[in-house]
Amino acid sequence: MTVSDTRPPEAPDRPATPAAASRPGWQGAVRRWLRSTSTGSSTVSVLMTGVLLVVLFGAGSVRYENFGYPQVALNLLVDNAYLIVLAVGMTFVILTGGIDLSSGAVVALGTVMAASLLQAGWPAPLVIAAVLATGSLLGWLMGLAIHGLQLQPFIVTLAGMFLARGICFAISGPSIPIQDDLFTAVAINVVELPGGTFLSYGAVLALVVVALAAYVLHRTRFGRTVYAIGGSESSAALMGLAVGRTKVGVYVISGFCSALGGLLFSVYILSGWSLHGIGLELDAIAAVVIGGTLLVGGRGLVVGSLLGVLVLGTIKALIDFDGGLNSWWTKITIGVLLLVFVVLQRLTSRRAGTAS
Amino acid sequence: MTDTPAAARPRPATGLLDRARRSPVLWAVAALGVLLLFNAVANPGFFSLRIQDGHLFGNLVNVVKNVAPVLLIAVGMTLVIATRGIDLSVGAVLAISGSVAFTIVEGAADPSSGATAALAIGVAVAAGLVLGAWNGFLVSVVGIQPIIATLVLMTAGRGIAMLVTDGNIVTAENPVFDWLGGGFLLGLPVQVVITALVLLAVGVFTRRTALGVLIEAVGVNPAAARLAGVRARSITFTVYVFVALVAAVAGLMVTANVSAADANRAGLFIELDAILAVVIGGTSLAGGRYSLTGTVVGALILQTLTTTVLTMGLPDEYIRLFKAVVIIMVFLLQAPRVRAALRRRRRPGAAAPAGTAGSPATPGPVPPEPVRPPVPVPGTVPGRSAEQGVLR
Amino acid sequence: MSPAPATEVPAGPPAASPASEPVVAMTGITIQFPGVKALDDVSLRLFPGEVHALMGENGAGKSTLIKALTGVYPYDAGTVTLAGVEQRFTSPADAQAAGISTVYQEVNLCPNLTVTENIVLGREPRRRGSIDKRASRERARRVLAELHLDIDPRSVLGSHPIAVQQLVAIARAVDTDARVLVLDEPTSSLDAGEVAELFRVVRSLRERGVAILFVSHFLEQVYEISDRMTVLRNGRLVGEHRTADLPRTELVRAMIGRELATLEDLERAAPRPVEDGAVPRLSASGLGRRGAVEPADVAVHAGRVVGLAGLLGSGRTELTRLLFGADRATAGRVEVDGRPVRLRSPRSAIAQGIAFLSEDRKGEGVVGDLTVRDNVLLALQARRGWLRPIPRKAGDEMVARYIRALDVRPADPGALLRNLSGGNQQKVLLARWLLTEPRLLLLDEPTRGIDIGAKAQIQELVARLASEGMSVVFVSAELEEVLRICDSVVVLRDRHVVADLDASDTSLDGVVDLIARGDTRD
């Protein structure tokens, strides 16, 4: 029993160092570091995802020539920038134990709004602001319904998904091309990196979003409240944390990220169409789960979601490179990966459950 | 301490009217009524039925026919949701079933024979059973959250369907499938008859046997159900197998409707429609008590909405928008807080009658042999202030 | 009908503290729930540097009073002053900000976060707008050291046992500079050593002038730690006393009033003899489960009530669960009527005629959203299988009979079980099992947390069932109860069976001694 480590009163000035932390050698150091991240077990699952990514990429480099180039790796970021941003928003929501099914539809709404407003002659900055505001507003409304009316996130965001797609169709059924100077400039120009490699502006923005999200989650009270709610919502409320504001906040963030993802997608594809991004929310959820975040909330890292997206991207790239494999293998592989990760999570949580 | 709030809560209504007012199904029925009323006014031809060659035709028949696959799946989904579960993979199962069936028909030596159709249907249904068993295994044996467990098959399922069809849209002609797609039985479309039969069978099976109450017990409190000796695990397993089975049948219907199996688009989002139908019908996603009637009404609302939009000559793009609006309205009305607020307004200041917990509720005959005479129960007997006054 | 001389006891501030001004004064608090006055004109005074026990039976209004104090429930009448200033808290956060912290029975912290985070959450030290992790950790370390707790601030809270989590919750309260600390049944899931540790921390807080409101069911603990106490009954104030001035019997009388008489009325049944050579209805030999309970022997004969006594965590619940197959045994054999059986699951136990009432009524018994009728019929129906439904009319009759026999209120088979009081829920669950006509009834804490009337009814029911030939295993934390209704008592300590006694020649003190004694098994 741990309580028996009662100390005599003279003990307190000695720092309470655990045995594990004082262990010498690299194992002790690793363990110390893992503990100090305050997300120990999440870090382990993120490391697992990282190893998987390296293995997948390594296998690709061995198997296919031209795969092992740095630019191929960077292209994973370039081609999946919008999905990264989406997964970041989804991570916030899932960390609180919620889910956002509307994000794919909001991406479509973003592309349609951007394309039609640009067509109508609005200046690009105003269009961007309008899209981001719409996404945030939709997220805010869904958050209010979830927290204020105590409806289930699954259902509320499902309605949000129908609403967003409906608005898309109402704005424009057919696809609208984007010819705006700013949008095409962002699409064409790249950030040159050493070694003749490059990143698109979208990819850079996605990385900035990941960094920002990591900062918010770990260094602000809002972020810690997100984790607290995922751990135990009632406790968080009794501890006096701003549960309501935070819960609404994560849906606003997710709506914002989806809208931003929509903008990145419209830059990537230079069109707005109401059927863009069908099922994208599932890709985002899959990326988050593969990235080691628990769907019940409270545990996970935004970096994991980034790695999760890259794993999905690598699988797609591998199948593209092969040429002999058909595109449906992508879906099957992602399904299998999801299964492996979910079963692993289940086994580890079961072990943790019996330990405590 | 749990005693006081428990006694304080209003007792469940016993009056029929009261019970109906509390029932979430009522709101769904009202919504359906409003929809139909709107149609009656805006589109007088909506309700006209005619009989041609002994078959029934008309908008209402279309509604009922088109709702068949969704409703079929929604019936299975109701049971899954009642056990606290959810199945996101039914759309994928539907696609696999259709793809398997039509691939068999197309590749058969005699595509138009009844034997081919029987084989195709048999294999498709078997595939559904296997996929359902897989989901059931993940949920009830491995213990994975239903939403993730079925997400696996939802993601991989369409890939599997495309694997079956080699990525093509498979078309085939077979009289049995033609009959399934456009045939009539007893004057009604075959699909309507099948769905009605399944509905009836499920209703009888769950409500005339004890299955329904056992499913609900598992949904409300799985741990208690297990300790009471309920086979919680096999019940959970079975409902996933059942929903996949009906999804497979729905897959045959959808494929027969267009005489083509499209692995990519067949039954896309049907899982969401089915879940919506269940929830609009008043069954909570949190599990427990379920209402098949509610599910039927929910599915009819969704389909009537679609038909309404189409008969009004609006582009079908608006369907989703209207769906979203109606769903939001129904949910708002069902939201516990909103309903509580409405109730408060309807009966200002009304509180549950005092002392219901302690006073004899049924003035029936005196129990012939009580274990012991009733003892005053502190905490559960409110309003005994006279007796307490002595103590002060 | 003679309650403790309540009103004329003007229990002043504790001798230890010279302060004469209460830090918290609740006066005339009244809370009206629909149909019930949960609190009626209740007052409570808390002085700095005292441990004040809030006493009362279940339903007396203790939790409601605490919730009124901490801003969870609004009150309809009365005032709350904090250090002389009137307050009206609208949320726990409000109360916390004013210096009132609460530690609940089921720890209300976040198990997924570290100890540090749980201590500083919501008040993290910040530097230039962002959380300063190093400073957070230092602060947590300082608070833990102040309380002489050796807990790694970087460890994840969920990796610790409940007792440690509770201490962390107190550390959090200390970190908020709480002037008032409310401990709502903090000891109910702790073992003796853990309670001692908790009390050490509580005493050190008392010395620092913190006012501590302590709620517990355990009289020993209350007398050990508290300076004064306030007694509630039925939502009303019975009295305010110095602990030292109030003998236990008086306290019990004040808490349960005249109902005490009904408990004393219960004649202890004449011991039912075991015939020589009779085959026990159930006998377990070497039955155990790794990490839960060490291999133990238990035998229950027909018509006998066997009590399992011990503290929480002694293995009494764990052993009972093994007898029902609720948990799977890792060692030992079980025989029913001399035939070896394997109890792999509740179903296999039920098939042997065993029934089990779990101590976790809410989590493992009550199916709240189903009706009383469905709940009563559940086990019987589960045994029959879904294909053989109980005919409606037969079911109605059975349910009506048991509602009458067990005096379930309201006597409405259509009421949802979650709307019934704890005692009535327990009766419904008993009915559920009696309907299966078990030959062995396992009752784990059947009378805990229910009102005294229902308690007496259940005790008498057990005696009656035994006299009709049923075998009963009766687990209870209340030794008086165990000794009163059991024929023999199996005493457990630290997951071991330490004694198997005949109840007729065993005294309460003897059992207490066995439970409390240090180490006799070596």
mmCIF file of C-alpha atoms in Angstrom, chain C residues 385-518:
data_model
loop_
_atom_site.group_PDB
_atom_site.id
_atom_site.type_symbol
_atom_site.label_atom_id
_atom_site.label_comp_id
_atom_site.label_asym_id
_atom_site.label_seq_id
_atom_site.Cartn_x
_atom_site.Cartn_y
_atom_site.Cartn_z
ATOM 1 C CA GLY C 385 -34.014 -17.727 -21.557
ATOM 2 C CA TRP C 386 -35.586 -15.194 -23.863
ATOM 3 C CA LEU C 387 -37.551 -17.789 -25.779
ATOM 4 C CA ARG C 388 -39.681 -18.642 -22.773
ATOM 5 C CA PRO C 389 -41.138 -15.385 -21.610
ATOM 6 C CA ILE C 390 -42.911 -15.326 -18.283
ATOM 7 C CA PRO C 391 -46.617 -15.128 -19.102
ATOM 8 C CA ARG C 392 -47.871 -11.626 -18.492
ATOM 9 C CA LYS C 393 -50.476 -12.561 -15.948
ATOM 10 C CA ALA C 394 -48.231 -14.888 -13.979
ATOM 11 C CA GLY C 395 -45.552 -12.192 -14.002
ATOM 12 C CA ASP C 396 -47.956 -9.556 -12.754
ATOM 13 C CA GLU C 397 -49.039 -11.817 -9.939
ATOM 14 C CA MET C 398 -45.521 -12.676 -8.887
ATOM 15 C CA VAL C 399 -44.482 -9.051 -8.918
ATOM 16 C CA ALA C 400 -47.529 -7.957 -6.974
ATOM 17 C CA ARG C 401 -46.933 -10.666 -4.404
ATOM 18 C CA TYR C 402 -43.343 -9.645 -3.812
ATOM 19 C CA ILE C 403 -44.106 -5.947 -3.760
ATOM 20 C CA ARG C 404 -46.602 -6.698 -1.032
ATOM 21 C CA ALA C 405 -44.450 -9.139 0.864
ATOM 22 C CA LEU C 406 -41.408 -6.902 0.900
ATOM 23 C CA ASP C 407 -43.420 -3.726 1.353
ATOM 24 C CA VAL C 408 -41.948 -1.974 -1.694
ATOM 25 C CA ARG C 409 -43.031 1.641 -1.954
ATOM 26 C CA PRO C 410 -44.516 2.974 -4.086
ATOM 27 C CA ALA C 411 -46.299 -0.301 -4.749
ATOM 28 C CA ASP C 412 -46.404 0.490 -8.447
ATOM 29 C CA PRO C 413 -44.957 -2.220 -10.701
ATOM 30 C CA GLY C 414 -44.811 0.300 -13.548
ATOM 31 C CA ALA C 415 -42.594 2.804 -11.737
ATOM 32 C CA LEU C 416 -39.064 3.161 -13.044
ATOM 33 C CA LEU C 417 -36.685 1.653 -10.533
ATOM 34 C CA ARG C 418 -34.403 4.649 -10.554
ATOM 35 C CA ASN C 419 -37.164 6.745 -9.055
ATOM 36 C CA LEU C 420 -37.341 4.597 -5.922
ATOM 37 C CA SER C 421 -35.391 5.250 -2.753
ATOM 38 C CA GLY C 422 -32.317 3.182 -1.956
ATOM 39 C CA GLY C 423 -34.094 0.938 0.502
ATOM 40 C CA ASN C 424 -36.920 0.179 -1.859
ATOM 41 C CA GLN C 425 -34.514 -0.476 -4.684
ATOM 42 C CA GLN C 426 -32.780 -2.975 -2.459
ATOM 43 C CA LYS C 427 -36.085 -4.720 -1.750
ATOM 44 C CA VAL C 428 -36.781 -4.936 -5.468
ATOM 45 C CA LEU C 429 -33.386 -6.511 -6.035
ATOM 46 C CA LEU C 430 -34.041 -8.958 -3.225
ATOM 47 C CA ALA C 431 -37.347 -9.813 -4.848
ATOM 48 C CA ARG C 432 -35.510 -10.379 -8.111
ATOM 49 C CA TRP C 433 -33.418 -13.076 -6.485
ATOM 50 C CA LEU C 434 -36.065 -14.615 -4.254
ATOM 51 C CA LEU C 435 -38.140 -15.189 -7.360
ATOM 52 C CA THR C 436 -35.473 -17.552 -8.674
ATOM 53 C CA GLU C 437 -36.009 -19.618 -5.515
ATOM 54 C CA PRO C 438 -32.335 -19.807 -4.662
ATOM 55 C CA ARG C 439 -30.998 -22.278 -2.157
ATOM 56 C CA LEU C 440 -28.035 -20.107 -1.301
ATOM 57 C CA LEU C 441 -28.380 -16.358 -1.027
ATOM 58 C CA LEU C 442 -25.219 -14.236 -1.056
ATOM 59 C CA LEU C 443 -25.915 -10.803 0.388
ATOM 60 C CA ASP C 444 -23.072 -8.314 0.143
ATOM 61 C CA GLU C 445 -23.837 -5.324 2.351
ATOM 62 C CA PRO C 446 -27.578 -5.596 1.812
ATOM 63 C CA THR C 447 -28.351 -2.942 4.407
ATOM 64 C CA ARG C 448 -25.705 -0.371 3.613
ATOM 65 C CA GLY C 449 -26.891 3.057 2.664
ATOM 66 C CA ILE C 450 -30.560 2.363 3.157
ATOM 67 C CA ASP C 451 -32.927 3.749 5.698
ATOM 68 C CA ILE C 452 -33.369 2.104 9.020
ATOM 69 C CA GLY C 453 -36.876 0.832 8.430
ATOM 70 C CA ALA C 454 -35.922 -1.035 5.305
ATOM 71 C CA LYS C 455 -32.865 -2.268 7.129
ATOM 72 C CA ALA C 456 -34.916 -3.895 9.837
ATOM 73 C CA GLN C 457 -37.230 -5.405 7.262
ATOM 74 C CA ILE C 458 -34.348 -6.915 5.358
ATOM 75 C CA GLN C 459 -32.773 -8.306 8.509
ATOM 76 C CA GLU C 460 -35.977 -9.975 9.521
ATOM 77 C CA LEU C 461 -36.458 -11.313 6.026
ATOM 78 C CA VAL C 462 -33.047 -12.972 6.183
ATOM 79 C CA ALA C 463 -33.922 -14.624 9.470
ATOM 80 C CA ARG C 464 -37.189 -15.868 8.053
ATOM 81 C CA LEU C 465 -35.643 -17.213 4.892
ATOM 82 C CA ALA C 466 -33.085 -19.117 6.916
ATOM 83 C CA SER C 467 -35.770 -20.604 9.119
ATOM 84 C CA GLU C 468 -37.446 -21.811 5.963
ATOM 85 C CA GLY C 469 -34.283 -23.658 5.030
ATOM 86 C CA MET C 470 -32.421 -21.208 2.801
ATOM 87 C CA SER C 471 -28.688 -20.826 3.247
ATOM 88 C CA VAL C 472 -27.450 -17.280 3.468
ATOM 89 C CA VAL C 473 -24.035 -15.655 3.326
ATOM 90 C CA PHE C 474 -24.311 -12.232 4.907
ATOM 91 C CA VAL C 475 -21.583 -9.644 4.414
ATOM 92 C CA SER C 476 -21.731 -6.477 6.413
ATOM 93 C CA ALA C 477 -19.458 -3.815 7.764
ATOM 94 C CA GLU C 478 -21.673 -3.540 10.818
ATOM 95 C CA LEU C 479 -20.622 -6.133 13.314
ATOM 96 C CA GLU C 480 -23.687 -5.763 15.511
ATOM 97 C CA GLU C 481 -25.780 -6.674 12.533
ATOM 98 C CA VAL C 482 -23.624 -9.649 11.636
ATOM 99 C CA LEU C 483 -23.679 -10.992 15.169
ATOM 100 C CA ARG C 484 -27.398 -10.457 15.488
ATOM 101 C CA ILE C 485 -28.500 -12.394 12.451
ATOM 102 C CA CYS C 486 -25.738 -14.864 11.687
ATOM 103 C CA ASP C 487 -25.231 -18.339 13.073
ATOM 104 C CA SER C 488 -21.544 -18.337 12.429
ATOM 105 C CA VAL C 489 -19.075 -15.640 11.515
ATOM 106 C CA VAL C 490 -16.090 -15.913 9.233
ATOM 107 C CA VAL C 491 -13.622 -13.142 10.015
ATOM 108 C CA LEU C 492 -11.321 -11.819 7.340
ATOM 109 C CA ARG C 493 -8.326 -9.592 7.603
ATOM 110 C CA ASP C 494 -5.878 -8.548 4.895
ATOM 111 C CA ARG C 495 -7.394 -10.957 2.385
ATOM 112 C CA HIS C 496 -7.059 -13.899 4.760
ATOM 113 C CA VAL C 497 -9.678 -15.779 6.682
ATOM 114 C CA VAL C 498 -8.495 -15.465 10.265
ATOM 115 C CA ALA C 499 -11.323 -17.137 12.142
ATOM 116 C CA ASP C 500 -14.528 -19.094 11.783
ATOM 117 C CA LEU C 501 -16.619 -18.583 14.893
ATOM 118 C CA ASP C 502 -19.924 -19.714 16.246
ATOM 119 C CA ALA C 503 -21.928 -16.563 16.621
ATOM 120 C CA SER C 504 -23.669 -17.668 19.800
ATOM 121 C CA ASP C 505 -20.499 -17.691 21.847
ATOM 122 C CA THR C 506 -18.830 -14.734 20.245
ATOM 123 C CA SER C 507 -18.900 -11.229 21.564
ATOM 124 C CA LEU C 508 -18.680 -8.068 19.596
ATOM 125 C CA ASP C 509 -15.425 -7.197 21.277
ATOM 126 C CA GLY C 510 -14.036 -10.567 20.346
ATOM 127 C CA VAL C 511 -14.666 -10.004 16.657
ATOM 128 C CA VAL C 512 -13.411 -6.440 16.792
ATOM 129 C CA ASP C 513 -10.306 -7.786 18.389
ATOM 130 C CA LEU C 514 -9.810 -10.338 15.634
ATOM 131 C CA ILE C 515 -10.320 -7.784 12.921
ATOM 132 C CA ALA C 516 -8.097 -5.199 14.483
ATOM 133 C CA ARG C 517 -5.360 -7.416 15.842
ATOM 134 C CA GLY C 518 -1.953 -7.031 14.289
#
